[in-house]
Amino acid sequence: MNYLGALLTSLVASAAWAAPYDGPLFDMHLHYNVEAFDAHPTADVFARLQRSGVRAAVANSRPNEGTRSLAAARDEAGAAGVTVVPFVRLYRNRADYTGWFADDSIYRMVLDELARGTPAGPYRGIGEFHLYDSTNADGPVARRLMQLAEQRGLLVLAHVDDDAVDRLMAHAPGARLVWAHTGIGGAPVPRVKALLDRYPQLMGELSYRPGLTEGGRLSAEWKALLMEYPGRFAIGSDTWVTPRWSAYETLMRDAREWLGDLPPDVARRIGWANAAGWFGLAEPR
């Protein structure tokens, strides 16, 4: 189905899928940063995931201690039905946000973390990282980390603009890149579509996605894109600041609302099955 065909299909069928999606969720973009530790102990975190129907989550945290603590505490919290998928984050502190792409100590830290692993098993990806200037995607550490991810089969979660997507993929054409907040930085839907067509390994993550919804429902343009590429997207919470944890159930409820604008099989793919398949997770009971 081409883009115009998907747009027409979504407009004609929009009223048929108004009920919120009620299946399992995979949170592809979850942070448990140091500021949240006291306000939201691990038991509280898992309780919020369970109440929201989240059955798996990519955890990436500043510092990586947060991810390791979630991995260690899952069973103690009585959350055996929630899978923690650990990613190595590049930030030891806030100062690392702006210079990591040229900081060799970051590369060594990533290697150390990969060798160390977590109580939930080996790390499965790298990121989330930020590039506030897309030309920094050509920095030596950015290049080496993309190549490392390609060599080891790790996913990369990147908060970047469309120009940086091109630059990062040029370093490692076979790498699997998850574009955090797909299109953030102003890329219009046709540009997002062009990048999906150019890079079969590019996936989209939809938290904080300006223009995705209008009045809580999917915009017609984004709905058509999701219908055309149902296997390429996942949802996320992006708990980057502590107040996002207090609102976690609301964030997931909002996602269920707009997922309900899609046919049930597409909603389940974007809400759960795509991300679960990227990591080989079994269907939840």
Tab-separated table of C-alpha atoms in Angstrom:
chain	number	residue	atom	x	y	z
A	1	MET	CA	0.000	0.000	0.000
A	2	ASN	CA	1.413	3.393	-0.950
A	3	TYR	CA	1.276	6.481	1.227
A	4	LEU	CA	-1.776	8.058	-0.492
A	5	GLY	CA	-3.628	4.768	-0.380
A	6	ALA	CA	-2.874	4.375	3.313
A	7	LEU	CA	-4.052	7.940	3.945
A	8	LEU	CA	-7.385	7.294	2.205
A	9	THR	CA	-7.818	3.978	4.015
A	10	SER	CA	-7.150	5.572	7.384
A	11	LEU	CA	-9.612	8.415	6.742
A	12	VAL	CA	-12.391	6.094	5.601
A	13	ALA	CA	-11.900	3.606	8.430
A	14	SER	CA	-11.101	6.008	11.276
A	15	ALA	CA	-14.437	5.600	13.038
A	16	ALA	CA	-14.146	1.805	13.165
A	17	TRP	CA	-11.296	1.630	15.658
A	18	ALA	CA	-12.248	4.175	18.311
A	19	ALA	CA	-11.876	1.947	21.395
A	20	PRO	CA	-8.523	2.258	23.204
A	21	TYR	CA	-6.005	-0.500	22.579
A	22	ASP	CA	-6.194	-2.941	25.499
A	23	GLY	CA	-3.331	-5.352	24.798
A	24	PRO	CA	0.189	-5.572	26.265
A	25	LEU	CA	2.582	-2.645	25.903
A	26	PHE	CA	6.333	-2.502	25.307
A	27	ASP	CA	7.879	0.759	26.551
A	28	MET	CA	10.781	1.301	24.161
A	29	HIS	CA	12.094	4.438	25.876
A	30	LEU	CA	12.265	4.345	29.677
A	31	HIS	CA	14.790	6.138	31.890
A	32	TYR	CA	15.425	5.470	35.571
A	33	ASN	CA	17.775	8.361	36.258
A	34	VAL	CA	19.410	9.118	39.593
A	35	GLU	CA	16.966	11.938	40.413
A	36	ALA	CA	14.089	9.432	40.458
A	37	PHE	CA	15.637	6.929	42.868
A	38	ASP	CA	14.252	8.393	46.110
A	39	ALA	CA	10.877	9.564	44.818
A	40	HIS	CA	10.192	6.344	42.912
A	41	PRO	CA	11.910	3.267	44.376
A	42	THR	CA	12.085	0.237	42.131
A	43	ALA	CA	8.949	-1.300	43.677
A	44	ASP	CA	6.997	1.829	42.755
A	45	VAL	CA	8.411	1.773	39.215
A	46	PHE	CA	7.317	-1.811	38.601
A	47	ALA	CA	3.903	-1.193	40.165
A	48	ARG	CA	3.340	1.652	37.689
A	49	LEU	CA	4.410	-0.519	34.763
A	50	GLN	CA	2.103	-3.325	35.868
A	51	ARG	CA	-0.870	-1.026	36.384
A	52	SER	CA	-0.283	0.314	32.873
A	53	GLY	CA	-0.155	-3.118	31.244
A	54	VAL	CA	3.511	-2.677	30.301
A	55	ARG	CA	5.015	-6.150	29.936
A	56	ALA	CA	8.503	-5.125	28.797
A	57	ALA	CA	10.625	-1.983	28.701
A	58	VAL	CA	13.966	-0.817	27.362
A	59	ALA	CA	15.731	0.685	30.384
A	60	ASN	CA	18.470	3.240	29.786
A	61	SER	CA	19.533	5.414	32.664
A	62	ARG	CA	21.938	8.086	33.870
A	63	PRO	CA	24.095	6.595	35.298
A	64	ASN	CA	23.775	2.962	34.238
A	65	GLU	CA	23.332	2.030	37.897
A	66	GLY	CA	19.639	2.850	37.453
A	67	THR	CA	19.205	0.226	34.760
A	68	ARG	CA	21.151	-2.362	36.735
A	69	SER	CA	19.011	-1.685	39.816
A	70	LEU	CA	15.803	-2.225	37.838
A	71	ALA	CA	17.194	-5.450	36.427
A	72	ALA	CA	18.169	-6.654	39.907
A	73	ALA	CA	14.925	-5.636	41.625
A	74	ARG	CA	12.386	-6.969	39.147
A	75	ASP	CA	11.685	-10.278	40.880
A	76	GLU	CA	11.938	-8.748	44.360
A	77	ALA	CA	9.266	-6.245	43.328
A	78	GLY	CA	6.924	-9.060	42.377
A	79	ALA	CA	7.091	-8.014	38.742
A	80	ALA	CA	8.079	-11.311	37.166
A	81	GLY	CA	5.732	-10.549	34.276
A	82	VAL	CA	7.728	-7.457	33.268
A	83	THR	CA	10.861	-7.930	31.149
A	84	VAL	CA	13.700	-5.413	31.538
A	85	VAL	CA	15.684	-4.949	28.317
A	86	PRO	CA	18.890	-3.120	29.337
A	87	PHE	CA	20.680	-0.562	27.155
A	88	VAL	CA	24.013	1.106	27.954
A	89	ARG	CA	23.524	4.835	28.273
A	90	LEU	CA	26.458	7.094	27.408
A	91	TYR	CA	25.967	9.535	30.273
A	92	ARG	CA	27.642	9.273	33.645
A	93	ASN	CA	26.353	12.749	34.488
A	94	ARG	CA	24.698	15.707	32.762
A	95	ALA	CA	28.038	17.058	31.539
A	96	ASP	CA	28.364	14.058	29.208
A	97	TYR	CA	25.341	15.089	27.132
A	98	THR	CA	27.209	17.660	25.077
A	99	GLY	CA	30.622	16.117	24.412
A	100	TRP	CA	30.253	12.339	24.406
A	101	PHE	CA	30.718	12.048	20.609
A	102	ALA	CA	34.410	13.056	20.927
A	103	ASP	CA	35.171	11.671	24.413
A	104	ASP	CA	37.172	8.452	24.310
A	105	SER	CA	36.423	7.793	27.988
A	106	ILE	CA	32.771	7.326	26.987
A	107	TYR	CA	33.752	4.645	24.492
A	108	ARG	CA	35.804	2.845	27.164
A	109	MET	CA	32.891	3.103	29.619
A	110	VAL	CA	30.547	1.508	27.082
A	111	LEU	CA	32.978	-1.366	26.541
A	112	ASP	CA	33.261	-1.867	30.306
A	113	GLU	CA	29.474	-1.901	30.732
A	114	LEU	CA	29.004	-4.355	27.879
A	115	ALA	CA	31.543	-6.671	29.484
A	116	ARG	CA	29.886	-6.295	32.889
A	117	GLY	CA	26.284	-6.936	31.825
A	118	THR	CA	23.285	-6.717	34.159
A	119	PRO	CA	21.269	-9.022	36.430
A	120	ALA	CA	18.781	-9.259	33.545
A	121	GLY	CA	21.494	-10.493	31.202
A	122	PRO	CA	23.649	-8.751	28.615
A	123	TYR	CA	22.971	-5.256	27.378
A	124	ARG	CA	20.921	-5.310	24.189
A	125	GLY	CA	21.608	-1.807	22.895
A	126	ILE	CA	23.296	1.582	23.216
A	127	GLY	CA	21.595	4.881	24.018
A	128	GLU	CA	19.555	6.955	24.315
A	129	PHE	CA	22.054	9.592	23.247
A	130	HIS	CA	21.536	13.153	21.998
A	131	LEU	CA	23.131	15.126	19.194
A	132	TYR	CA	22.182	18.790	19.431
A	133	ASP	CA	24.259	19.546	16.320
A	134	SER	CA	23.826	16.922	13.637
A	135	THR	CA	27.394	17.344	12.373
A	136	ASN	CA	28.571	15.830	15.662
A	137	ALA	CA	27.256	12.512	14.342
A	138	ASP	CA	30.583	12.423	12.517
A	139	GLY	CA	32.538	12.658	15.777
A	140	PRO	CA	35.040	9.841	16.323
A	141	VAL	CA	33.200	8.243	19.240
A	142	ALA	CA	29.827	8.481	17.491
A	143	ARG	CA	31.330	6.700	14.493
A	144	ARG	CA	33.009	3.993	16.598
A	145	LEU	CA	29.881	3.333	18.662
A	146	MET	CA	27.753	2.889	15.540
A	147	GLN	CA	30.307	0.450	14.171
A	148	LEU	CA	30.469	-1.368	17.512
A	149	ALA	CA	26.674	-1.705	17.537
A	150	GLU	CA	26.709	-3.077	14.005
A	151	GLN	CA	29.426	-5.615	14.861
A	152	ARG	CA	27.699	-6.838	18.043
A	153	GLY	CA	24.099	-6.726	16.872
A	154	LEU	CA	23.109	-4.020	19.361
A	155	LEU	CA	20.255	-1.611	18.756
A	156	VAL	CA	20.999	2.112	18.952
A	157	LEU	CA	18.473	4.550	20.470
A	158	ALA	CA	19.245	8.051	19.191
A	159	HIS	CA	17.610	11.434	19.861
A	160	VAL	CA	18.707	13.184	16.669
A	161	ASP	CA	17.392	15.061	13.649
A	162	ASP	CA	16.991	13.649	10.161
A	163	ASP	CA	20.405	14.855	8.971
A	164	ALA	CA	22.079	12.993	11.843
A	165	VAL	CA	20.183	9.819	10.902
A	166	ASP	CA	21.851	9.925	7.493
A	167	ARG	CA	25.261	10.585	9.042
A	168	LEU	CA	24.996	7.831	11.659
A	169	MET	CA	23.815	5.238	9.147
A	170	ALA	CA	26.691	6.128	6.825
A	171	HIS	CA	29.114	4.911	9.525
A	172	ALA	CA	27.393	1.537	9.907
A	173	PRO	CA	24.874	0.753	7.159
A	174	GLY	CA	23.918	-2.542	8.773
A	175	ALA	CA	23.249	-1.130	12.239
A	176	ARG	CA	19.734	-1.122	13.676
A	177	LEU	CA	18.851	2.443	14.618
A	178	VAL	CA	15.794	3.394	16.680
A	179	TRP	CA	14.949	7.032	16.005
A	180	ALA	CA	13.744	8.437	19.340
A	181	HIS	CA	10.773	10.810	18.891
A	182	THR	CA	10.769	9.998	15.182
A	183	GLY	CA	11.068	13.162	13.135
A	184	ILE	CA	11.926	15.399	16.082
A	185	GLY	CA	13.750	18.488	14.926
A	186	GLY	CA	11.132	19.321	12.339
A	187	ALA	CA	11.342	16.517	9.765
A	188	PRO	CA	7.979	16.359	7.970
A	189	VAL	CA	6.230	13.038	7.393
A	190	PRO	CA	7.407	12.727	3.760
A	191	ARG	CA	11.029	13.060	4.939
A	192	VAL	CA	10.441	10.399	7.633
A	193	LYS	CA	8.971	8.131	4.962
A	194	ALA	CA	11.976	8.695	2.707
A	195	LEU	CA	14.368	7.696	5.495
A	196	LEU	CA	12.353	4.560	6.302
A	197	ASP	CA	12.542	3.606	2.637
A	198	ARG	CA	16.279	4.325	2.456
A	199	TYR	CA	17.236	2.407	5.609
A	200	PRO	CA	15.410	-0.906	6.148
A	201	GLN	CA	17.068	-1.174	9.591
A	202	LEU	CA	15.655	2.170	10.782
A	203	MET	CA	12.855	1.966	13.352
A	204	GLY	CA	10.780	4.714	14.930
A	205	GLU	CA	9.947	5.451	18.584
A	206	LEU	CA	6.954	7.722	19.159
A	207	SER	CA	7.208	9.439	22.555
A	208	TYR	CA	7.295	13.247	22.477
A	209	ARG	CA	6.412	13.180	18.791
A	210	PRO	CA	5.082	16.658	17.844
A	211	GLY	CA	2.174	16.411	15.423
A	212	LEU	CA	1.513	12.710	16.051
A	213	THR	CA	-1.879	13.425	17.596
A	214	GLU	CA	-4.531	16.104	17.308
A	215	GLY	CA	-6.875	16.358	20.272
A	216	GLY	CA	-5.630	13.021	21.587
A	217	ARG	CA	-6.274	11.180	18.322
A	218	LEU	CA	-3.824	10.277	15.588
A	219	SER	CA	-3.367	12.912	12.924
A	220	ALA	CA	-4.416	11.709	9.472
A	221	GLU	CA	-0.880	12.083	8.093
A	222	TRP	CA	0.772	10.071	10.858
A	223	LYS	CA	-1.966	7.470	10.828
A	224	ALA	CA	-1.339	6.881	7.137
A	225	LEU	CA	2.393	6.530	7.771
A	226	LEU	CA	1.857	3.993	10.571
A	227	MET	CA	-0.548	2.042	8.378
A	228	GLU	CA	2.024	1.904	5.595
A	229	TYR	CA	4.892	0.854	7.914
A	230	PRO	CA	3.179	-1.120	10.704
A	231	GLY	CA	6.313	-3.123	11.480
A	232	ARG	CA	8.670	-0.196	11.965
A	233	PHE	CA	7.387	1.678	15.046
A	234	ALA	CA	7.146	1.333	18.830
A	235	ILE	CA	5.859	3.443	21.712
A	236	GLY	CA	7.736	4.899	24.688
A	237	SER	CA	7.281	6.947	27.840
A	238	ASP	CA	10.578	8.900	27.984
A	239	THR	CA	10.698	9.318	31.772
A	240	TRP	CA	13.597	11.764	31.412
A	241	VAL	CA	12.576	13.886	34.424
A	242	THR	CA	11.064	12.674	37.694
A	243	PRO	CA	7.577	14.201	37.141
A	244	ARG	CA	7.180	11.926	34.130
A	245	TRP	CA	7.169	8.993	36.561
A	246	SER	CA	4.266	10.510	38.507
A	247	ALA	CA	2.395	10.751	35.200
A	248	TYR	CA	3.431	7.324	33.913
A	249	GLU	CA	-0.022	5.744	33.895
A	250	THR	CA	-1.428	8.784	32.104
A	251	LEU	CA	1.292	8.594	29.446
A	252	MET	CA	0.504	4.952	28.769
A	253	ARG	CA	-3.245	5.624	28.803
A	254	ASP	CA	-2.734	8.353	26.200
A	255	ALA	CA	-0.780	5.912	24.028
A	256	ARG	CA	-3.610	3.397	24.274
A	257	GLU	CA	-6.051	6.072	23.117
A	258	TRP	CA	-4.241	6.889	19.879
A	259	LEU	CA	-3.331	3.258	19.261
A	260	GLY	CA	-7.080	2.670	19.297
A	261	ASP	CA	-7.331	4.736	16.117
A	262	LEU	CA	-5.518	1.928	14.290
A	263	PRO	CA	-6.799	-1.502	13.246
A	264	PRO	CA	-6.334	-3.922	16.153
A	265	ASP	CA	-3.537	-5.891	14.491
A	266	VAL	CA	-1.577	-2.715	13.702
A	267	ALA	CA	-2.146	-1.356	17.209
A	268	ARG	CA	-0.774	-4.539	18.742
A	269	ARG	CA	2.290	-4.464	16.492
A	270	ILE	CA	3.159	-0.889	17.438
A	271	GLY	CA	2.121	-1.231	21.072
A	272	TRP	CA	3.871	-4.542	21.699
A	273	ALA	CA	4.883	-6.969	18.974
A	274	ASN	CA	7.385	-4.925	16.956
A	275	ALA	CA	9.668	-4.145	19.889
A	276	ALA	CA	9.163	-7.615	21.358
A	277	GLY	CA	10.262	-9.098	18.058
A	278	TRP	CA	13.375	-6.918	17.882
A	279	PHE	CA	14.536	-8.595	21.110
A	280	GLY	CA	13.077	-12.055	20.601
A	281	LEU	CA	10.570	-11.844	23.468
A	282	ALA	CA	7.798	-14.406	23.710
A	283	GLU	CA	4.150	-13.447	23.759
A	284	PRO	CA	3.020	-12.519	27.284
A	285	ARG	CA	0.732	-14.956	29.018
